[in-house]
Structure formats: structure tokens, C-alpha cells
């Protein structure tokens, strides 16, 4: 097995593929009104999100493909979380509509910009994005199960800031790149102005 094949079938990549394969399951469960099953499957999906990155670093199985699979898994999982609220908890959706719109835009606009400018799906995995992802799961469950909308709203606003950083990274980069720690780590990437 060559290096490329080994990367494709690595444990972290399999976890990301599992997360992607759970998206249709989540959508079917939400559309059919199975709230408990939706939350259980979502919990499995969110745990794979934490594990794939950890295991990629721990097992030295970091790859471009893995970074892209992880980012795709995040976006589609987050989309299913929003649709889950819409179908299963419409009163929560109505109360949080502006924040859910902000969340949807913060997940999609940086992707659209990176695809347009760099021709690739972005997988920056900034420190802020990792922190935001870790906060999203408890915020979501506290909102749904406990009615705590303040923490949820703060986390969504944090995601908006993460999206702004990703937009800034895309605007700075001249070519696609994965695993950028923060916009501040790109100082050398900025094209200096030319002298007249």
C-alpha cells in the first residue's frame, strides 16, 4: 500500500467519513420527528469530530485529504444541526432564527469565498475554529435540553468571529493551505506592495 492509499484509509479519515455518512441519518431522523434518536446520533457524530483531529495528530496521520474531509464533515453536520432545530424544535428555531442565520452564514460564506478565490474547499482549522467547534456541542445541547439560549448565542457570535478570521485568511493567501493556526501566523504570506 503506498502512502496515498494509507492516508485515504487512515483511522482519522474513516472517522470523518463516518461523520459525513451520519448526515443523511440525522436528516431522516429530524424529518421523521425522532428527536431522541437525532440527539443520540448527533452525539456520536460530534465525538468523531473530536477524535479524528486528535488521532490524526497522535498517530501522525495528518493529511490534506483528512483536513478537507474534516472540514466538509463539520459544515454538513452543522447544517444538519440547524435543520434538526427547524424540524424538531420549531419554537426554538423561531426564537433563535437570527442566530441560526448567522451560524449558517458563518459556515457557508468563508467556504464560498475560498472556493471562488482559491478554487478549493478551505480547511484552515484555526485555533479559534477548534475552540468554537468544542463549544458548539454543549451550547446546542444546553439550548435544546435546558433552554439556555445565552450560552448558545455567545457561541454563535464566536463562530461569526471565526468566520471573519477565515475570510481574512482567504483574502491573504495566494494559494490554498490547510491547518493555519490563525490569521496572525500568515505575516509572511502577505504580498508586499510594489514600489512605483
CSV table of C-alpha atoms in Angstrom, one decimal:
chain,number,residue,atom,x,y,z
A,1,UNK,CA,0.0,0.0,0.0
A,2,UNK,CA,1.5,3.3,-1.0
A,3,UNK,CA,1.5,6.5,1.1
A,4,UNK,CA,-1.6,8.0,-0.6
A,5,UNK,CA,-3.7,4.8,-0.1
A,6,UNK,CA,-2.5,4.6,3.6
A,7,UNK,CA,-3.7,8.2,4.1
A,8,UNK,CA,-7.1,7.5,2.5
A,9,UNK,CA,-7.8,4.6,4.8
A,10,UNK,CA,-6.4,6.1,8.0
A,11,UNK,CA,-8.4,6.0,11.2
A,12,UNK,CA,-9.0,9.8,11.3
A,13,UNK,CA,-10.2,9.7,7.6
A,14,UNK,CA,-12.5,6.8,8.4
A,15,UNK,CA,-14.0,8.8,11.4
A,16,UNK,CA,-14.5,11.8,9.1
A,17,UNK,CA,-16.2,9.6,6.5
A,18,UNK,CA,-18.4,8.2,9.3
A,19,UNK,CA,-19.4,11.7,10.3
A,20,UNK,CA,-20.3,12.5,6.7
A,21,UNK,CA,-22.3,9.3,6.4
A,22,UNK,CA,-24.2,10.2,9.5
A,23,UNK,CA,-25.5,13.4,8.0
A,24,UNK,CA,-28.3,11.8,5.9
A,25,UNK,CA,-29.2,9.7,9.0
A,26,UNK,CA,-29.5,12.9,11.0
A,27,UNK,CA,-31.7,14.5,8.4
A,28,UNK,CA,-34.0,11.4,8.1
A,29,UNK,CA,-34.3,11.3,11.9
A,30,UNK,CA,-35.1,15.0,12.1
A,31,UNK,CA,-37.6,15.0,9.2
A,32,UNK,CA,-39.4,12.0,10.8
A,33,UNK,CA,-39.7,13.7,14.2
A,34,UNK,CA,-37.3,11.3,16.1
A,35,UNK,CA,-35.8,13.9,18.5
A,36,UNK,CA,-34.1,11.5,20.9
A,37,UNK,CA,-32.6,9.4,18.2
A,38,UNK,CA,-31.4,12.6,16.4
A,39,UNK,CA,-29.6,13.8,19.6
A,40,UNK,CA,-28.0,10.4,20.1
A,41,UNK,CA,-26.7,10.1,16.6
A,42,UNK,CA,-25.6,13.7,16.7
A,43,UNK,CA,-23.6,13.0,19.9
A,44,UNK,CA,-21.8,10.2,18.0
A,45,UNK,CA,-21.1,12.5,15.1
A,46,UNK,CA,-19.7,15.2,17.3
A,47,UNK,CA,-17.5,12.7,19.2
A,48,UNK,CA,-16.0,11.6,15.9
A,49,UNK,CA,-15.2,15.2,15.1
A,50,UNK,CA,-13.1,15.5,18.3
A,51,UNK,CA,-11.5,12.1,17.8
A,52,UNK,CA,-10.5,12.5,14.1
A,53,UNK,CA,-8.2,15.5,14.7
A,54,UNK,CA,-6.8,14.1,17.9
A,55,UNK,CA,-6.0,10.8,16.4
A,56,UNK,CA,-4.6,12.4,13.2
A,57,UNK,CA,-2.0,14.2,15.4
A,58,UNK,CA,-1.4,11.4,17.8
A,59,UNK,CA,-1.0,8.7,15.1
A,60,UNK,CA,0.9,11.1,12.8
A,61,UNK,CA,-1.7,10.6,10.1
A,62,UNK,CA,-2.3,14.2,9.2
A,63,UNK,CA,-3.1,14.7,5.5
A,64,UNK,CA,-4.6,17.2,3.1
A,65,UNK,CA,-7.4,14.8,2.4
A,66,UNK,CA,-8.1,14.4,6.1
A,67,UNK,CA,-8.2,18.1,6.7
A,68,UNK,CA,-10.7,18.5,3.8
A,69,UNK,CA,-12.8,15.6,4.9
A,70,UNK,CA,-12.9,17.0,8.4
A,71,UNK,CA,-14.0,20.5,7.2
A,72,UNK,CA,-16.7,19.0,4.9
A,73,UNK,CA,-17.9,16.9,7.8
A,74,UNK,CA,-18.1,20.0,10.0
A,75,UNK,CA,-20.1,22.0,7.5
A,76,UNK,CA,-22.6,19.3,6.7
A,77,UNK,CA,-23.0,18.3,10.4
A,78,UNK,CA,-23.6,21.9,11.4
A,79,UNK,CA,-26.2,22.2,8.6
A,80,UNK,CA,-28.0,19.1,9.9
A,81,UNK,CA,-28.0,20.6,13.4
A,82,UNK,CA,-29.8,23.7,12.1
A,83,UNK,CA,-32.3,21.7,10.1
A,84,UNK,CA,-32.8,19.5,13.2
A,85,UNK,CA,-33.8,22.5,15.2
A,86,UNK,CA,-36.1,23.6,12.4
A,87,UNK,CA,-37.9,20.3,12.1
A,88,UNK,CA,-37.8,19.0,15.7
A,89,UNK,CA,-38.0,22.2,17.8
A,90,UNK,CA,-39.7,24.8,15.7
A,91,UNK,CA,-40.3,27.1,18.7
A,92,UNK,CA,-36.6,27.1,19.5
A,93,UNK,CA,-35.9,27.8,15.8
A,94,UNK,CA,-38.3,30.7,15.8
A,95,UNK,CA,-36.7,32.2,19.0
A,96,UNK,CA,-33.1,31.7,17.6
A,97,UNK,CA,-33.8,32.5,14.0
A,98,UNK,CA,-31.3,35.4,13.7
A,99,UNK,CA,-28.6,33.5,15.5
A,100,UNK,CA,-29.2,30.4,13.3
A,101,UNK,CA,-29.0,32.5,10.2
A,102,UNK,CA,-25.7,34.0,11.5
A,103,UNK,CA,-24.5,30.4,12.1
A,104,UNK,CA,-25.4,29.3,8.6
A,105,UNK,CA,-23.7,32.3,7.1
A,106,UNK,CA,-20.6,31.8,9.2
A,107,UNK,CA,-20.3,28.2,7.9
A,108,UNK,CA,-21.0,28.9,4.3
A,109,UNK,CA,-19.7,32.3,3.3
A,110,UNK,CA,-16.0,31.6,4.1
A,111,UNK,CA,-16.3,28.4,2.1
A,112,UNK,CA,-17.8,30.2,-0.8
A,113,UNK,CA,-15.1,32.9,-0.8
A,114,UNK,CA,-12.3,30.3,-0.6
A,115,UNK,CA,-13.8,28.2,-3.4
A,116,UNK,CA,-14.1,31.4,-5.5
A,117,UNK,CA,-10.7,32.8,-4.8
A,118,UNK,CA,-8.5,29.7,-4.3
A,119,UNK,CA,-10.6,27.1,-6.1
A,120,UNK,CA,-10.5,24.7,-3.1
A,121,UNK,CA,-12.6,23.9,-0.1
A,122,UNK,CA,-10.9,25.6,2.9
A,123,UNK,CA,-9.6,23.6,5.8
A,124,UNK,CA,-7.8,26.1,8.0
A,125,UNK,CA,-8.6,24.5,11.3
A,126,UNK,CA,-7.5,27.7,13.2
A,127,UNK,CA,-7.2,27.6,17.0
A,128,UNK,CA,-10.3,29.8,17.2
A,129,UNK,CA,-12.2,27.4,15.0
A,130,UNK,CA,-11.2,24.4,17.1
A,131,UNK,CA,-12.3,26.2,20.2
A,132,UNK,CA,-15.6,27.2,18.6
A,133,UNK,CA,-16.3,23.6,17.5
A,134,UNK,CA,-15.7,22.3,21.0
A,135,UNK,CA,-18.1,24.9,22.4
A,136,UNK,CA,-20.9,24.3,19.8
A,137,UNK,CA,-21.9,20.8,21.1
A,138,UNK,CA,-22.6,21.8,24.7
A,139,UNK,CA,-24.2,25.0,23.6
A,140,UNK,CA,-26.5,23.1,21.2
A,141,UNK,CA,-27.5,20.5,23.8
A,142,UNK,CA,-28.0,23.1,26.6
A,143,UNK,CA,-30.2,25.1,24.2
A,144,UNK,CA,-32.3,22.1,23.2
A,145,UNK,CA,-32.5,20.2,26.5
A,146,UNK,CA,-32.1,23.1,29.0
A,147,UNK,CA,-33.4,26.2,27.2
A,148,UNK,CA,-30.1,28.0,27.8
A,149,UNK,CA,-30.1,30.4,24.9
A,150,UNK,CA,-27.5,32.9,26.3
A,151,UNK,CA,-24.6,30.4,26.0
A,152,UNK,CA,-25.8,29.3,22.6
A,153,UNK,CA,-25.9,32.9,21.3
A,154,UNK,CA,-22.4,33.7,22.7
A,155,UNK,CA,-21.0,30.6,20.9
A,156,UNK,CA,-22.7,31.6,17.7
A,157,UNK,CA,-21.2,35.1,17.9
A,158,UNK,CA,-17.9,33.4,18.5
A,159,UNK,CA,-18.4,31.4,15.3
A,160,UNK,CA,-19.1,34.6,13.4
A,161,UNK,CA,-15.7,35.9,14.6
A,162,UNK,CA,-14.1,32.7,13.5
A,163,UNK,CA,-15.7,33.1,10.1
A,164,UNK,CA,-14.3,36.7,9.8
A,165,UNK,CA,-10.9,35.3,10.6
A,166,UNK,CA,-11.3,32.6,7.9
A,167,UNK,CA,-12.4,35.3,5.4
A,168,UNK,CA,-9.3,37.3,6.3
A,169,UNK,CA,-7.1,34.2,5.9
A,170,UNK,CA,-8.6,33.6,2.4
A,171,UNK,CA,-8.0,37.2,1.4
A,172,UNK,CA,-4.4,37.0,2.5
A,173,UNK,CA,-3.5,33.6,1.0
A,174,UNK,CA,-2.2,33.4,-2.6
A,175,UNK,CA,-2.6,29.7,-2.8
A,176,UNK,CA,-4.7,27.0,-0.9
A,177,UNK,CA,-3.4,26.0,2.5
A,178,UNK,CA,-4.6,23.7,5.3
A,179,UNK,CA,-4.1,23.9,9.1
A,180,UNK,CA,-3.5,27.6,9.5
A,181,UNK,CA,-3.1,28.4,13.3
A,182,UNK,CA,-4.5,32.0,13.0
A,183,UNK,CA,-4.6,35.0,10.7
A,184,UNK,CA,-1.6,36.3,12.6
A,185,UNK,CA,0.5,33.3,11.6
A,186,UNK,CA,0.4,34.5,8.0
A,187,UNK,CA,2.5,37.6,8.3
A,188,UNK,CA,4.9,36.2,5.7
A,189,UNK,CA,2.1,35.4,3.2
A,190,UNK,CA,1.1,39.0,2.6
A,191,UNK,CA,2.2,40.3,-0.8
A,192,UNK,CA,4.3,43.4,-0.2
A,193,UNK,CA,3.2,46.5,-2.2
A,194,UNK,CA,5.3,47.2,-5.3
A,195,UNK,CA,7.3,50.4,-5.4
A,196,UNK,CA,6.2,52.9,-8.1
